[in-house]
Tab-separated table of C-alpha atoms in Angstrom:
chain	number	residue	atom	x	y	z
A	1	MET	CA	-61.732	-11.153	-59.238
A	2	PRO	CA	-63.401	-13.922	-61.405
A	3	ILE	CA	-66.413	-12.884	-63.807
A	4	THR	CA	-69.739	-13.024	-61.644
A	5	ASP	CA	-73.310	-13.472	-62.704
A	6	GLU	CA	-73.662	-9.869	-62.024
A	7	ASP	CA	-70.903	-9.063	-64.418
A	8	LYS	CA	-72.351	-11.240	-67.077
A	9	ARG	CA	-75.715	-9.426	-66.513
A	10	ILE	CA	-74.136	-6.008	-67.388
A	11	LEU	CA	-72.368	-7.545	-70.164
A	12	GLU	CA	-75.608	-8.759	-71.658
A	13	GLU	CA	-76.927	-5.294	-71.161
A	14	ILE	CA	-74.255	-3.826	-73.312
A	15	ASP	CA	-74.353	-6.457	-75.963
A	16	ASN	CA	-78.049	-5.331	-76.332
A	17	LEU	CA	-76.957	-1.725	-76.517
A	18	GLU	CA	-74.258	-2.534	-79.013
A	19	PRO	CA	-76.470	-2.824	-82.414
A	20	ARG	CA	-77.461	0.682	-81.690
A	21	ALA	CA	-74.124	2.129	-82.352
A	22	ASN	CA	-74.246	4.644	-85.207
A	23	CYS	CA	-70.782	3.921	-86.339
A	24	LEU	CA	-70.260	2.796	-89.861
A	25	ARG	CA	-66.986	0.815	-88.861
A	26	ALA	CA	-67.818	-1.008	-85.801
A	27	LYS	CA	-70.406	-1.391	-83.174
A	28	ILE	CA	-69.130	-0.820	-79.677
A	29	ALA	CA	-70.942	-0.246	-76.192
A	30	ALA	CA	-69.952	0.536	-72.800
A	31	ALA	CA	-71.534	1.176	-69.328
A	32	ILE	CA	-69.932	2.581	-66.168
A	33	VAL	CA	-71.174	0.818	-63.139
A	34	LYS	CA	-70.743	1.584	-59.301
A	35	ASP	CA	-72.211	-0.464	-56.310
A	36	GLY	CA	-74.195	-2.425	-58.782
A	37	LYS	CA	-75.912	0.501	-60.319
A	38	ILE	CA	-75.357	1.519	-64.173
A	39	LEU	CA	-74.587	5.046	-63.825
A	40	VAL	CA	-74.114	5.695	-67.535
A	41	SER	CA	-74.082	3.721	-70.790
A	42	HIS	CA	-73.443	4.558	-74.636
A	43	CYS	CA	-72.400	3.330	-77.957
A	44	ASN	CA	-69.619	4.550	-80.029
A	45	ASP	CA	-71.172	7.450	-81.968
A	46	TRP	CA	-70.478	10.356	-84.151
A	47	HIS	CA	-71.199	14.137	-82.940
A	48	PRO	CA	-74.641	15.053	-84.176
A	49	GLU	CA	-73.112	17.835	-86.009
A	50	THR	CA	-71.015	15.407	-88.186
A	51	PRO	CA	-73.081	12.321	-89.043
A	52	CYS	CA	-70.928	9.853	-90.984
A	53	THR	CA	-74.002	8.748	-92.849
A	54	ASP	CA	-73.846	12.083	-94.741
A	55	ILE	CA	-70.066	12.776	-94.647
A	56	GLY	CA	-68.759	9.273	-95.020
A	57	CYS	CA	-66.464	7.235	-92.615
A	58	ILE	CA	-63.194	9.083	-92.942
A	59	ARG	CA	-61.094	6.160	-91.942
A	60	ASN	CA	-62.763	3.782	-94.718
A	61	ILE	CA	-62.443	6.667	-97.273
A	62	GLN	CA	-58.761	6.790	-96.400
A	63	LYS	CA	-58.480	2.953	-96.110
A	64	VAL	CA	-57.035	3.149	-92.699
A	65	LYS	CA	-55.998	-0.179	-90.901
A	66	SER	CA	-57.920	-1.254	-87.864
A	67	GLY	CA	-56.479	0.128	-84.659
A	68	SER	CA	-54.712	2.941	-86.352
A	69	LYS	CA	-55.053	6.885	-86.859
A	70	ARG	CA	-58.071	6.781	-84.352
A	71	GLU	CA	-57.561	10.634	-84.047
A	72	ILE	CA	-58.924	11.408	-87.556
A	73	CYS	CA	-62.449	9.902	-86.886
A	74	TYR	CA	-65.412	12.105	-86.227
A	75	GLY	CA	-66.733	9.716	-83.938
A	76	ILE	CA	-66.270	9.272	-79.909
A	77	CYS	CA	-65.393	5.766	-78.460
A	78	ALA	CA	-68.343	4.335	-76.175
A	79	GLU	CA	-65.974	4.677	-73.164
A	80	GLN	CA	-65.322	8.268	-73.939
A	81	TRP	CA	-69.192	8.898	-74.548
A	82	CYS	CA	-69.577	7.375	-70.931
A	83	LEU	CA	-66.879	9.452	-69.460
A	84	ALA	CA	-68.284	12.561	-70.915
A	85	LEU	CA	-71.922	11.778	-69.899
A	86	ALA	CA	-70.862	11.390	-66.335
A	87	ALA	CA	-68.983	14.541	-66.234
A	88	LYS	CA	-71.814	16.244	-67.894
A	89	LYS	CA	-74.265	14.952	-64.996
A	90	GLY	CA	-71.796	15.476	-62.286
A	91	ILE	CA	-71.496	11.574	-61.521
A	92	SER	CA	-68.217	10.306	-59.811
A	93	VAL	CA	-66.837	7.439	-61.513
A	94	ASP	CA	-63.942	6.969	-58.840
A	95	GLY	CA	-63.841	3.517	-57.897
A	96	ALA	CA	-66.331	2.375	-60.466
A	97	THR	CA	-66.139	-0.505	-63.187
A	98	ILE	CA	-66.418	-0.029	-66.600
A	99	TYR	CA	-67.675	-2.577	-68.919
A	100	CYS	CA	-66.739	-2.755	-72.587
A	101	THR	CA	-67.753	-4.760	-75.567
A	102	LYS	CA	-64.080	-4.277	-77.048
A	103	HIS	CA	-60.925	-3.537	-75.000
A	104	PRO	CA	-60.609	0.177	-74.465
A	105	CYS	CA	-58.192	1.835	-77.071
A	106	ARG	CA	-55.169	3.428	-75.955
A	107	VAL	CA	-56.746	6.755	-75.379
A	108	CYS	CA	-59.767	5.262	-73.526
A	109	ALA	CA	-57.509	3.360	-71.539
A	110	SER	CA	-55.619	6.758	-70.352
A	111	MET	CA	-59.044	8.538	-69.857
A	112	ILE	CA	-60.276	5.554	-67.742
A	113	ALA	CA	-57.028	5.283	-65.693
A	114	GLU	CA	-57.208	9.215	-64.846
A	115	ALA	CA	-60.965	8.986	-63.892
A	116	GLY	CA	-60.297	6.790	-61.077
A	117	ILE	CA	-61.903	3.541	-62.658
A	118	LYS	CA	-60.686	0.596	-60.771
A	119	ARG	CA	-61.951	-2.133	-62.953
A	120	VAL	CA	-62.282	-2.873	-66.612
A	121	VAL	CA	-64.548	-5.899	-67.956
A	122	TYR	CA	-64.086	-6.150	-71.700
A	123	GLN	CA	-65.401	-8.974	-74.058
A	124	GLU	CA	-63.151	-8.707	-77.276
A	125	GLY	CA	-59.693	-7.521	-77.849
A	126	TYR	CA	-58.606	-4.517	-79.650
A	127	PRO	CA	-55.617	-4.174	-82.062
A	128	ASP	CA	-54.319	-0.741	-80.704
A	129	ALA	CA	-52.905	-2.484	-77.680
A	130	LEU	CA	-49.245	-1.123	-76.856
A	131	PRO	CA	-47.391	-4.411	-75.853
A	132	ASN	CA	-44.545	-2.446	-73.866
A	133	TRP	CA	-46.740	-0.240	-71.733
A	134	ASP	CA	-50.122	-0.598	-70.256
A	135	ILE	CA	-51.569	2.403	-68.344
A	136	LEU	CA	-54.233	0.250	-66.783
A	137	GLU	CA	-51.623	-2.012	-65.518
A	138	SER	CA	-49.293	0.649	-64.205
A	139	LYS	CA	-52.240	2.446	-62.612
A	140	GLY	CA	-53.279	-0.978	-60.611
A	141	ILE	CA	-56.473	-1.166	-62.451
A	142	THR	CA	-58.080	-4.866	-62.780
A	143	VAL	CA	-58.511	-5.760	-66.250
A	144	GLU	CA	-60.562	-8.994	-66.880
A	145	GLN	CA	-62.020	-10.391	-70.262
A	146	GLY	CA	-65.727	-11.681	-69.687
A	147	PRO	CA	-67.684	-13.864	-72.089
A	148	ASN	CA	-69.347	-12.547	-75.188
A	149	ILE	CA	-72.954	-13.198	-74.303
A	150	HIS	CA	-74.587	-12.856	-77.604
A	151	TYR	CA	-71.561	-14.370	-79.489
A	152	PRO	CA	-69.687	-16.825	-77.541
A	153	ASP	CA	-65.984	-17.975	-78.540
A	154	ASP	CA	-67.493	-20.929	-80.651
A	155	ALA	CA	-69.776	-18.712	-82.647
A	156	PRO	CA	-68.941	-18.331	-86.339
A	157	GLU	CA	-66.526	-15.427	-86.995
A	158	GLU	CA	-69.133	-13.671	-89.396
A	159	LEU	CA	-71.488	-13.290	-86.460
A	160	LYS	CA	-68.867	-11.679	-84.096
A	161	SER	CA	-68.643	-7.909	-84.237
A	162	PRO	CA	-66.394	-6.473	-87.050
A	163	THR	CA	-63.061	-4.893	-86.456
A	164	ILE	CA	-62.632	-1.400	-86.192
């Protein structure tokens, strides 16, 4: 399915949400949409009990390469926040589309696949991709790259989101 004007509208909404992410390492946002309605949206963020502004970014402290050792982070990915909020509110995401400013990491891709989401629209790649196995593809989930509304492909690199 080609990227539609509706897709671009939602990508613009998460682009506007992305700067509100509290993560010290990267700014990422996501939204889960069903029947044209945004069900939930969120940024990557830490737990309120573990603010990285107070304790420091453990991945930066340990000089962890982007895309690796994600499990030591005190934060939660934007996609995980969206899935948790939907579960907490009793909202079914089965058959929905998730929009992300970055391609979901391996953990998020697995959660998306098992939640019943049928389409992923992302703006930028993620270094965590496993080239020999793709849970989204194996589950028949449509994955499409949409435009970065605020920072198009021809924008200077320093304006684009930092790596994670």
